[in-house]
Coordinates of N, CA and C in Angstrom, one line a residue:
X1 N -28.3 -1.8 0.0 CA -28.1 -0.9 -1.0 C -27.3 -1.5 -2.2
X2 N -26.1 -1.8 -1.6 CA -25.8 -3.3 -2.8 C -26.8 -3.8 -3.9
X3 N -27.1 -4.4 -3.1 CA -28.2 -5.3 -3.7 C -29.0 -4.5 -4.8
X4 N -29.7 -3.8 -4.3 CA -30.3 -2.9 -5.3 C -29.9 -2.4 -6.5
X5 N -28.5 -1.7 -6.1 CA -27.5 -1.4 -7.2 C -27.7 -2.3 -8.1
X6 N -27.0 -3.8 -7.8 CA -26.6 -4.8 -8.4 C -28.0 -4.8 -9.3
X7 N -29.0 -5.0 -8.8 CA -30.4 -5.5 -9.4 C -31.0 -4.3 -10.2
X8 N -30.8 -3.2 -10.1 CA -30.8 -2.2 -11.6 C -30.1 -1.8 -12.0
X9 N -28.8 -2.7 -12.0 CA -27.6 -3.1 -13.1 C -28.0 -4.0 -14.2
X10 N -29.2 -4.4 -14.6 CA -29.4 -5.8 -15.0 C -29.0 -5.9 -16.2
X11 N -29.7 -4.4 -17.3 CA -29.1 -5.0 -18.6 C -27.8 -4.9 -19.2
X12 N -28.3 -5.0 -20.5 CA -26.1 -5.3 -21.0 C -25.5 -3.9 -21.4
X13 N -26.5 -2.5 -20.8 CA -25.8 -1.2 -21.5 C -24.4 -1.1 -20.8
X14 N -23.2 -0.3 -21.8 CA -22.0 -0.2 -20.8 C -22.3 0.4 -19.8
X15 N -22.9 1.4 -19.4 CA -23.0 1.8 -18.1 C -23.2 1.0 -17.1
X16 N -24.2 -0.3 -17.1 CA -24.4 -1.0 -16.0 C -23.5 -1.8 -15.8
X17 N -22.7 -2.8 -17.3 CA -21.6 -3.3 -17.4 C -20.8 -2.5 -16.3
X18 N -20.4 -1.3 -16.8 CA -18.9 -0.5 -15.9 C -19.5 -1.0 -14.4
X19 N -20.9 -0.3 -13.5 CA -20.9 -0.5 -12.4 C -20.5 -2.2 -12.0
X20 N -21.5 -3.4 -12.9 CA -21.4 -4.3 -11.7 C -19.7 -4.9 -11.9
X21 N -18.7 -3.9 -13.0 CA -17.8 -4.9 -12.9 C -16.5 -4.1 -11.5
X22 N -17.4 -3.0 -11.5 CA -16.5 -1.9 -10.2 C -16.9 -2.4 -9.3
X23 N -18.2 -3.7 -9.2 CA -18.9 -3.9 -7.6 C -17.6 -5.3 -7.8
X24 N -17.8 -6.0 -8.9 CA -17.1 -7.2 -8.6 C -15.3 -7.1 -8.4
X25 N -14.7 -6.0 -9.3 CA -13.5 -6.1 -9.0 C -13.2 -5.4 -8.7
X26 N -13.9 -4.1 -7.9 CA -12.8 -2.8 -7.3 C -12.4 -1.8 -8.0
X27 N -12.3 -1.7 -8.8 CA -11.2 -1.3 -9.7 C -12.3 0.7 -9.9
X28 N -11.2 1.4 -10.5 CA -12.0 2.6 -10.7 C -12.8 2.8 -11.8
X29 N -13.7 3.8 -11.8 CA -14.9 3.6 -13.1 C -13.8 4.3 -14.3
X30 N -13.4 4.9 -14.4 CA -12.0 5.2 -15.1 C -11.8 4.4 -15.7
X31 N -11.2 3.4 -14.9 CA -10.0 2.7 -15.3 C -10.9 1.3 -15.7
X32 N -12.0 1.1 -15.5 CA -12.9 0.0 -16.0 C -13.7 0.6 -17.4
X33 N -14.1 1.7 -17.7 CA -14.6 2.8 -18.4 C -13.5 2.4 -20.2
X34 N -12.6 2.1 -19.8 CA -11.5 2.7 -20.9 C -10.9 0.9 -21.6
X35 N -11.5 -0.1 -20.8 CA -11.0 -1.3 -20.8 C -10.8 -1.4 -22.5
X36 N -10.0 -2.2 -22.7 CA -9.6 -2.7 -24.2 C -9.3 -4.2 -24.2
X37 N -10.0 -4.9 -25.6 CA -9.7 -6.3 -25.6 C -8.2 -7.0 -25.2
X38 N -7.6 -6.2 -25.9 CA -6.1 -6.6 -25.8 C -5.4 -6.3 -24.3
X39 N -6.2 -5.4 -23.4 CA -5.8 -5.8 -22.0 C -6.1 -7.6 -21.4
X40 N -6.7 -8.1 -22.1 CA -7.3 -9.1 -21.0 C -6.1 -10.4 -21.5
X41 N -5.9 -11.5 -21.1 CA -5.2 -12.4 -21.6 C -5.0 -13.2 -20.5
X42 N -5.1 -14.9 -20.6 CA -5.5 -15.5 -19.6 C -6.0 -15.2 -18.2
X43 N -7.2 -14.8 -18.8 CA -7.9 -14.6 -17.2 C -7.8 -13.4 -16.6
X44 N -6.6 -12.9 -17.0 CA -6.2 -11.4 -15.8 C -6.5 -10.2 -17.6
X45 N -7.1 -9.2 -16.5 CA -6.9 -7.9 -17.5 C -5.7 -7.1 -16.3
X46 N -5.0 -6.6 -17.5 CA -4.1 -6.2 -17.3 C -4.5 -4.7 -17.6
X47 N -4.3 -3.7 -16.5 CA -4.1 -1.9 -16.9 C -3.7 -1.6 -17.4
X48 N -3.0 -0.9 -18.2 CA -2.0 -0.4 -18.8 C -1.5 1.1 -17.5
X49 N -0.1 1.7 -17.2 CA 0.6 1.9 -16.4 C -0.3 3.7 -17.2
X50 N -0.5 3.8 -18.0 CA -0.9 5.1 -18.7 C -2.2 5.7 -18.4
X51 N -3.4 4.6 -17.6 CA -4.6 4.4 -17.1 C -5.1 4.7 -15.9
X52 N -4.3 3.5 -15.2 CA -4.0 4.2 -14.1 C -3.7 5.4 -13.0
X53 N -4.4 5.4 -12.2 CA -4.4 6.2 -11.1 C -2.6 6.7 -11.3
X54 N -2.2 6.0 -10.3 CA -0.8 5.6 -9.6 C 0.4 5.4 -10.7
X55 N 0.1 5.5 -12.0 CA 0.8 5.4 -12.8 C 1.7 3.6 -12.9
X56 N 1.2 2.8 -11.9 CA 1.8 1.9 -12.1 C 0.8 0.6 -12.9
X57 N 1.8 -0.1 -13.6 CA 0.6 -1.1 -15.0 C -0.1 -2.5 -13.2
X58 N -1.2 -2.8 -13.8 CA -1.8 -3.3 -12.5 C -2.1 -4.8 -12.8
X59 N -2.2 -5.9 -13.4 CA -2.7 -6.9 -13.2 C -4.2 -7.1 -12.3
X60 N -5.3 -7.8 -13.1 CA -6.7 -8.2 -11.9 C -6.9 -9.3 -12.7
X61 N -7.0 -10.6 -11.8 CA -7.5 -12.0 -12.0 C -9.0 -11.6 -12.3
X62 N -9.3 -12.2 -13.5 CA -10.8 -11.9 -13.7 C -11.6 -12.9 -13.0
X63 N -12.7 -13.6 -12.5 CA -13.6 -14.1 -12.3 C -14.7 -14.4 -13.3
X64 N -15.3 -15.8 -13.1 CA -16.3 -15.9 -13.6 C -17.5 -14.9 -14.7
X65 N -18.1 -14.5 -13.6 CA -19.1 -13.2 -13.8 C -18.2 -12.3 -14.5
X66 N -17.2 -12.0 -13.8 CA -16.6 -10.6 -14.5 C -16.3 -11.0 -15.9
X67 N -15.4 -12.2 -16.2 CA -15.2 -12.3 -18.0 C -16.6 -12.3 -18.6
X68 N -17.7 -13.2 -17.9 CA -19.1 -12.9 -18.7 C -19.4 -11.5 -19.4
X69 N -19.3 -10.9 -18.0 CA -19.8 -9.1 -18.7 C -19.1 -8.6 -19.4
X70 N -17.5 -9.2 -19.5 CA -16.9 -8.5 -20.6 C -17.0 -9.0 -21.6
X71 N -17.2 -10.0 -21.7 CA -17.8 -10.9 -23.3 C -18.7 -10.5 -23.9
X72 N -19.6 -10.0 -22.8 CA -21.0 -9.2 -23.5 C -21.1 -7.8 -23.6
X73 N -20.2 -7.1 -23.2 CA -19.9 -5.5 -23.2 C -19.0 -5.5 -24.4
X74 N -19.6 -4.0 -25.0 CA -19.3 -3.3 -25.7 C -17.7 -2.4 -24.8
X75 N -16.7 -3.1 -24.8 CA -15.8 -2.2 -25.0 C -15.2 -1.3 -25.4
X76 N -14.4 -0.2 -24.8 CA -13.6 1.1 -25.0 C -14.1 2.3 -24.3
X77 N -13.8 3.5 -24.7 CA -14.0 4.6 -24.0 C -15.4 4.9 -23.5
X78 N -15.9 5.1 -22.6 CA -16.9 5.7 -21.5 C -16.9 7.0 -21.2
X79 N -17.6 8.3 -21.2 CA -17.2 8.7 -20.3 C -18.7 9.9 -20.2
X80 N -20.2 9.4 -20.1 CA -21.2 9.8 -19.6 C -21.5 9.4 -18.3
X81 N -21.5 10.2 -17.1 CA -21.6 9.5 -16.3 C -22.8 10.3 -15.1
X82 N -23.1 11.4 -15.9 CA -24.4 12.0 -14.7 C -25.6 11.7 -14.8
X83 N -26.0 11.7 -16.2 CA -27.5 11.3 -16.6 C -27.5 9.5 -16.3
X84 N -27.0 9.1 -16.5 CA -26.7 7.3 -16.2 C -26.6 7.2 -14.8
X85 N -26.1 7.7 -14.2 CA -25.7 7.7 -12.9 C -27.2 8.2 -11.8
X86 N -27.5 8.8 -12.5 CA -29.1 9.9 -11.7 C -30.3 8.7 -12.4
X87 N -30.1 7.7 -13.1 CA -31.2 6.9 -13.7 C -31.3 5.8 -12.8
X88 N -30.0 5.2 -12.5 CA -29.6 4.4 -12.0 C -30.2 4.6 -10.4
X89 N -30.3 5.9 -9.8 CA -30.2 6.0 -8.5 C -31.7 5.9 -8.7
X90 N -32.5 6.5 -9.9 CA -33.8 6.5 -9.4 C -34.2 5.1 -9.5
X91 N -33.8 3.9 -10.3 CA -34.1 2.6 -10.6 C -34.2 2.0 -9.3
X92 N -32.6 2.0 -8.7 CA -32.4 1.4 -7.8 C -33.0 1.6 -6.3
X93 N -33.4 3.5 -5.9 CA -34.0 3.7 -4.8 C -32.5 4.1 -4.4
X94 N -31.6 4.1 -5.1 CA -30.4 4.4 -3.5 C -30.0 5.9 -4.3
X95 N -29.9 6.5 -3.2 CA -29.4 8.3 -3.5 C -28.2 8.4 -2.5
X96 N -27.4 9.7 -2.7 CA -26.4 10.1 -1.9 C -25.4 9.4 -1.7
X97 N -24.9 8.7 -2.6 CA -23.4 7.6 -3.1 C -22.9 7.9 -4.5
X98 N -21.5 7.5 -4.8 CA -21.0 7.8 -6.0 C -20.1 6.4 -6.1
X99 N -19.9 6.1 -7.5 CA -19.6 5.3 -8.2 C -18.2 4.7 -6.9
X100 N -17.2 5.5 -7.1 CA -16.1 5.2 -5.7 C -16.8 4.2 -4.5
X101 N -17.8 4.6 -4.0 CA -18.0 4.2 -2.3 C -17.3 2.7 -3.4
X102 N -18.5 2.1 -4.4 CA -18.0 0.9 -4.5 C -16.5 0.1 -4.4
X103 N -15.9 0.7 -4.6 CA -14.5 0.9 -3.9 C -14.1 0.7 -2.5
X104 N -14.7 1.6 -1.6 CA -14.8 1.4 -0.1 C -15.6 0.2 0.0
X105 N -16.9 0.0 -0.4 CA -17.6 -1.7 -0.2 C -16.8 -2.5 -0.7
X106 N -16.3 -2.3 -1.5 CA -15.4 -3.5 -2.0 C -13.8 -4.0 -1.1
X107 N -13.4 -3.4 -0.4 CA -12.3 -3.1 0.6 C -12.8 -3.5 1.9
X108 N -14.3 -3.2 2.4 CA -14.7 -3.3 3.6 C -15.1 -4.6 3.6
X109 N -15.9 -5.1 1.9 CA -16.5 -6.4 2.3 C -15.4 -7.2 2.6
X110 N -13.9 -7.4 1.7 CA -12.8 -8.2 2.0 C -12.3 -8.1 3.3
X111 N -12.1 -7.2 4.0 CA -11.9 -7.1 5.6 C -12.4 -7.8 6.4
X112 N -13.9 -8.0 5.7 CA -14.5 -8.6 6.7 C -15.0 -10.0 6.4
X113 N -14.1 -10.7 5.0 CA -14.3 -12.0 5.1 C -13.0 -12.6 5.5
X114 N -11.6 -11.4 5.5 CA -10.4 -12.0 6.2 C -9.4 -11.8 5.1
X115 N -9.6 -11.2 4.0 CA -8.7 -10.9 2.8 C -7.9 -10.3 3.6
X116 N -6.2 -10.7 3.4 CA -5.2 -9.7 4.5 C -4.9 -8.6 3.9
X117 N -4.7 -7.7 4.6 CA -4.9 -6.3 3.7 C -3.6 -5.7 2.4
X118 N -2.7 -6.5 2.7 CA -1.6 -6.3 1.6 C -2.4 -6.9 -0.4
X119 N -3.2 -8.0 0.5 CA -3.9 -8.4 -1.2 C -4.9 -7.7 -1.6
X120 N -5.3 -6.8 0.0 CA -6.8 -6.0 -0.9 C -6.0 -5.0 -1.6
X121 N -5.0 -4.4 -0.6 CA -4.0 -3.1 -1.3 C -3.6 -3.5 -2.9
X122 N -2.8 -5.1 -2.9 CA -3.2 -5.1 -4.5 C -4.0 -4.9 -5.5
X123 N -5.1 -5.6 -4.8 CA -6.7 -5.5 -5.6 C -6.8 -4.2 -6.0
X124 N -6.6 -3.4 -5.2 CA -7.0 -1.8 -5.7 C -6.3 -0.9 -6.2
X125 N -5.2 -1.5 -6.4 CA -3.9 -1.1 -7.2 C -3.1 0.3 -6.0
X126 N -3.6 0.4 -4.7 CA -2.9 0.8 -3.8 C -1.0 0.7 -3.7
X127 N -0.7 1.7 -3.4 CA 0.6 1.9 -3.5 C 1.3 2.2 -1.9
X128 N 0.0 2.2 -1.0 CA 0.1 2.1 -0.2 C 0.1 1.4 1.1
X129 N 0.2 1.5 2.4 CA 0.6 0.6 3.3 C 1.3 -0.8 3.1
X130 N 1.2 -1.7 3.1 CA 2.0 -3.1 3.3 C 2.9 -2.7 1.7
X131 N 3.0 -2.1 0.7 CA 3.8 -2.0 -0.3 C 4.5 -1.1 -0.5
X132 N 4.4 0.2 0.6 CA 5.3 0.6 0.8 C 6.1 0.8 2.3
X133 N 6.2 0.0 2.9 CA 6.6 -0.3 4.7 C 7.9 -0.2 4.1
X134 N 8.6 -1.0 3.4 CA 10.2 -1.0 3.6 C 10.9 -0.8 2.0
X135 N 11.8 -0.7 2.0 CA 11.8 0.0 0.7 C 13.1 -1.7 0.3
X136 N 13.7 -2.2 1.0 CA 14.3 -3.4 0.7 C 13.1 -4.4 0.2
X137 N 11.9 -4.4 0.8 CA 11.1 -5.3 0.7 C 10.4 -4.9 -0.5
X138 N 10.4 -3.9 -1.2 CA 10.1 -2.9 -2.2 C 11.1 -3.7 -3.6
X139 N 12.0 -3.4 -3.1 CA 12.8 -3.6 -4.1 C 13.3 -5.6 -4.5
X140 N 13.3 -6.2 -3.2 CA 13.8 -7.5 -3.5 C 12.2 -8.6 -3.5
X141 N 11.2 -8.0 -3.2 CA 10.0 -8.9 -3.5 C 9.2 -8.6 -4.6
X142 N 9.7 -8.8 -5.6 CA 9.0 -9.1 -7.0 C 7.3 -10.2 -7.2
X143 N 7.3 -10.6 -6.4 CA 6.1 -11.4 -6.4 C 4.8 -10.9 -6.9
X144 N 3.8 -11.1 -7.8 CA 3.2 -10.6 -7.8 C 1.7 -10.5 -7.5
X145 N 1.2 -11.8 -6.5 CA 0.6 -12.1 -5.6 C -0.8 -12.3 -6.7
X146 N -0.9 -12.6 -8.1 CA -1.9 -13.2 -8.6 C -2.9 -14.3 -8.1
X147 N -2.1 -15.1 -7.9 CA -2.7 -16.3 -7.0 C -3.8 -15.9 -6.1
X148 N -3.1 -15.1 -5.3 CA -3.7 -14.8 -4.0 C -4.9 -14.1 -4.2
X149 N -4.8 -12.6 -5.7 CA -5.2 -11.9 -5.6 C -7.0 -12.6 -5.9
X150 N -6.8 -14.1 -6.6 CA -7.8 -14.5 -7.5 C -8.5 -15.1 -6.3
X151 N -7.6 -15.5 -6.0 CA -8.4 -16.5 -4.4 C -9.3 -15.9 -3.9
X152 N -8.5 -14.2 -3.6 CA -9.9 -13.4 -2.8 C -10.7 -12.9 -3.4
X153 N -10.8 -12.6 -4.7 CA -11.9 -12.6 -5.4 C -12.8 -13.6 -5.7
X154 N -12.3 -14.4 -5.7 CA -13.2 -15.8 -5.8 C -13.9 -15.6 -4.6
X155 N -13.1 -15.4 -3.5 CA -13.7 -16.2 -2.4 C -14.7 -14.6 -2.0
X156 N -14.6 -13.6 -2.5 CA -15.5 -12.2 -2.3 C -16.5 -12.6 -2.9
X157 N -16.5 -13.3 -4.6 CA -17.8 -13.2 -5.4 C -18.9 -14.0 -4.9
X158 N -18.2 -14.8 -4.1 CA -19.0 -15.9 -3.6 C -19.5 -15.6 -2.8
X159 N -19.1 -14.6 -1.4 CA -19.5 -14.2 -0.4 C -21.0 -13.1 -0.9
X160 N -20.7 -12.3 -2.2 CA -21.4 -11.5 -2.1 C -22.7 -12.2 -2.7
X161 N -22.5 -13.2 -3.5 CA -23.6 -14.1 -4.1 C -24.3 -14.7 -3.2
X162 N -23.4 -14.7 -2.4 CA -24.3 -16.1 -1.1 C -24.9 -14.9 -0.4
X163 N -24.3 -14.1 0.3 CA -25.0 -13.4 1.4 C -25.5 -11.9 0.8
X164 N -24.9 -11.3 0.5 CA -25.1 -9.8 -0.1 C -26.2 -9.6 -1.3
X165 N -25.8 -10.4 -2.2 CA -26.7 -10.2 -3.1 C -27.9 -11.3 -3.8
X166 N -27.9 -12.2 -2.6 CA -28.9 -13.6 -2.5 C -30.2 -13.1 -2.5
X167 N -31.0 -13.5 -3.6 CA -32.6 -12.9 -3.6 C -33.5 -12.9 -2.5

């Protein structure tokens, strides 16, 4: 079903933009929906704390693919999403999913290439589990696990290229 998605994602409208960049980095259709140039800066787009879910500002290591589509996307506000969304399902053949699951795929595929769950919790700008266990660990670990966060995207895009979404 992936796959399909991905493959009547093909052209450069923002709509297809927003989905393949929620397959590639997680993130919510929202909060990919609203992107601005001035978020992005070396490599990472940066949320802004006002966008977000959770109210907290988010950092995402871009990848490859993902700065592509943003180079070629038309940037800023989105916010048509049933007629585009019902075109898409009939293009693709896949019904009875919403923009989110990509979210859960994106969390499940990382689990199961070994992403430890505190970096997917980054990825997704989760506020939960491993970041909030201790509230000392809360407060005296400032780290902000960019590195790590790029590695498993790297190491996702690749997974889903090689195996997921391999013609």
């Amino acid at each position: 079903e992936l796959k399909a998605v991905w493959n009547a994602t093909a052209s450069a409208s923002q709509f297809d933009s927003i989905v393949r960049l929620c397959i590639l980095l997680g993130q919510r259709r929202g909060e990919i929906a609203t992107i601005e140039p001035s978020w992005i800066t070396d490599g990472v787009l940066t949320i802004p704390r006002h966008v977000t879910k959770n109210g907290v500002e988010h950092p995402v290591p871009l990848t490859t693919r993902a700065l592509a589509i943003l180079k070629q996307t038309q940037l800023g506000s989105y916010n048509s999403w049933s007629q585009p969304k019902a075109r898409l399902d009939e293009r693709s053949g896949v019904t009875d999913w919403t923009l989110h699951d990509l979210r859960r795929t994106f969390a499940t595929i990382h689990a199961s290439i070994g992403t430890p769950p505190h970096i997917t919790d980054r990825l997704l700008n989760h506020l939960s589990g491993s970041r909030t266990l201790s509230p000392i660990a809360k407060i005296y670990n400032r780290y902000s696990y960019l590195k790590e966060m790029r590695t498993a995207l790297e190491k996702y895009e690749h997974h889903l290229f090689k195996t997921v979404l391999k013609k």
